[in-house]
Amino acid sequence: MKTETYQAVEWLDDRLMIIDQTRLPQHEIYLELADHHQVAEAIKSLKVRGAPAIGVAAAYGIALGAQRIETSDRDEFVNQYRSIAAEIAATRPTARNLFMAVERLNAVVDRTDEIIAAKEALVTEAKKIHTEEIEATRRIAEYGAVLIKEGDTVLTHCNTGPLATTGRGTALGVIIEAHRQGKTIQVLATETRPLCQGARLTTWELKKEHIPFRLITDSMAGHFLKDT
């Protein structure tokens, strides 16, 4: 069966598109974010979530905001840029990828004198962060899939797939890669209360990949581990 493709975060013609993860699994809705305020709100409201995906969205959000700055004075450009970066940085204080992205884009502005060049370089750096995330998760998935054997049952908690990373995924990416290699496996996915990322998002991604799974309550994990 053909895998259904989707992009959690995507840069298209100087605008940012995301899947609204708060509407999954019932509705697969894509949002176009027109400015950095909307990107900040999307991160805070969990429309985009998962540390790697947050980092990518944050980078694009800052780059998007910088494109809207209208001034020919570099000092004023930098002041407005710092305000944009600070707003994005304040969205999720626990997401390390977010701050790594902010630091990298700050460095771009610090080393670029011309405003037009800085705007272009910010978009380039954001795309680079995205590409690096895709490549990192590809390698994680391929290396990790070796550990999964034919007939294995794998227990998951929360959501660590493409929705959370913009790439193949980390832990769930390993499972997806093993399945794509033709291994017969099944997944036990915990609900992950209170936000139910497992019940809403992991099961949605497993369905997209046609991977057999059973949804279990969080408290059942110990029972299944005991029986392994």
PDB file of N, CA and C in Angstrom, residues 19 29 42 44 49-50 66 75 123 127 130 132 144 165 169 180 185 199-200 225:
ATOM      1  N   ILE A  19       0.760  21.867   9.397  1.00  0.00           N
ATOM      2  CA  ILE A  19      -0.431  21.101   9.751  1.00  0.00           C
ATOM      3  C   ILE A  19      -0.867  21.557  11.138  1.00  0.00           C
ATOM      4  N   ILE A  29      -5.812  19.711   8.530  1.00  0.00           N
ATOM      5  CA  ILE A  29      -5.954  21.095   8.090  1.00  0.00           C
ATOM      6  C   ILE A  29      -4.586  21.759   8.016  1.00  0.00           C
ATOM      7  N   ALA A  42       1.182  29.802  16.882  1.00  0.00           N
ATOM      8  CA  ALA A  42       1.077  28.387  16.504  1.00  0.00           C
ATOM      9  C   ALA A  42       1.930  27.512  17.414  1.00  0.00           C
ATOM     10  N   LYS A  44       2.910  28.331  20.590  1.00  0.00           N
ATOM     11  CA  LYS A  44       2.354  28.389  21.945  1.00  0.00           C
ATOM     12  C   LYS A  44       1.086  27.551  22.083  1.00  0.00           C
ATOM     13  N   ARG A  49       4.312  21.271  17.199  1.00  0.00           N
ATOM     14  CA  ARG A  49       4.882  20.811  18.463  1.00  0.00           C
ATOM     15  C   ARG A  49       5.955  19.767  18.172  1.00  0.00           C
ATOM     16  N   GLY A  50       6.704  19.414  19.240  1.00  0.00           N
ATOM     17  CA  GLY A  50       7.862  18.553  19.073  1.00  0.00           C
ATOM     18  C   GLY A  50       9.079  19.442  18.916  1.00  0.00           C
ATOM     19  N   ALA A  66      11.440  38.962   9.546  1.00  0.00           N
ATOM     20  CA  ALA A  66      12.484  39.868   9.045  1.00  0.00           C
ATOM     21  C   ALA A  66      12.157  40.392   7.653  1.00  0.00           C
ATOM     22  N   ASP A  75      20.616  49.893  12.019  1.00  0.00           N
ATOM     23  CA  ASP A  75      20.378  49.829  13.463  1.00  0.00           C
ATOM     24  C   ASP A  75      18.899  49.596  13.762  1.00  0.00           C
ATOM     25  N   VAL A 123      16.614  33.522   5.500  1.00  0.00           N
ATOM     26  CA  VAL A 123      15.821  32.464   4.856  1.00  0.00           C
ATOM     27  C   VAL A 123      16.707  31.273   4.523  1.00  0.00           C
ATOM     28  N   LYS A 127      16.247  27.460   6.009  1.00  0.00           N
ATOM     29  CA  LYS A 127      16.149  26.284   5.137  1.00  0.00           C
ATOM     30  C   LYS A 127      17.240  25.270   5.472  1.00  0.00           C
ATOM     31  N   HIS A 130      16.262  23.319   8.494  1.00  0.00           N
ATOM     32  CA  HIS A 130      15.247  22.337   8.109  1.00  0.00           C
ATOM     33  C   HIS A 130      15.886  21.132   7.416  1.00  0.00           C
ATOM     34  N   GLU A 132      18.951  20.081   7.618  1.00  0.00           N
ATOM     35  CA  GLU A 132      19.755  19.324   8.581  1.00  0.00           C
ATOM     36  C   GLU A 132      18.883  18.421   9.437  1.00  0.00           C
ATOM     37  N   GLY A 144      18.665   3.049  13.430  1.00  0.00           N
ATOM     38  CA  GLY A 144      17.832   2.419  14.447  1.00  0.00           C
ATOM     39  C   GLY A 144      17.049   1.229  13.949  1.00  0.00           C
ATOM     40  N   THR A 165       9.068  16.298  14.096  1.00  0.00           N
ATOM     41  CA  THR A 165      10.455  16.555  13.682  1.00  0.00           C
ATOM     42  C   THR A 165      10.601  17.236  12.325  1.00  0.00           C
ATOM     43  N   GLY A 169      11.306  11.425  11.636  1.00  0.00           N
ATOM     44  CA  GLY A 169      10.981  11.127  13.021  1.00  0.00           C
ATOM     45  C   GLY A 169      12.173  10.513  13.721  1.00  0.00           C
ATOM     46  N   ARG A 180       9.063   0.053   6.364  1.00  0.00           N
ATOM     47  CA  ARG A 180       9.325   0.280   4.940  1.00  0.00           C
ATOM     48  C   ARG A 180      10.329  -0.718   4.388  1.00  0.00           C
ATOM     49  N   ILE A 185       5.958  -5.946  11.730  1.00  0.00           N
ATOM     50  CA  ILE A 185       5.997  -5.483  13.115  1.00  0.00           C
ATOM     51  C   ILE A 185       4.626  -4.952  13.501  1.00  0.00           C
ATOM     52  N   ALA A 199      -2.457   8.979  21.320  1.00  0.00           N
ATOM     53  CA  ALA A 199      -3.767   8.596  20.794  1.00  0.00           C
ATOM     54  C   ALA A 199      -4.138   9.397  19.553  1.00  0.00           C
ATOM     55  N   ARG A 200      -3.788  10.670  19.534  1.00  0.00           N
ATOM     56  CA  ARG A 200      -4.207  11.530  18.425  1.00  0.00           C
ATOM     57  C   ARG A 200      -3.216  11.528  17.265  1.00  0.00           C
ATOM     58  N   LEU A 225       5.050  -4.665  29.146  1.00  0.00           N
ATOM     59  CA  LEU A 225       6.490  -4.833  29.346  1.00  0.00           C
ATOM     60  C   LEU A 225       6.774  -6.076  30.173  1.00  0.00           C
TER      61      LEU A 225
END
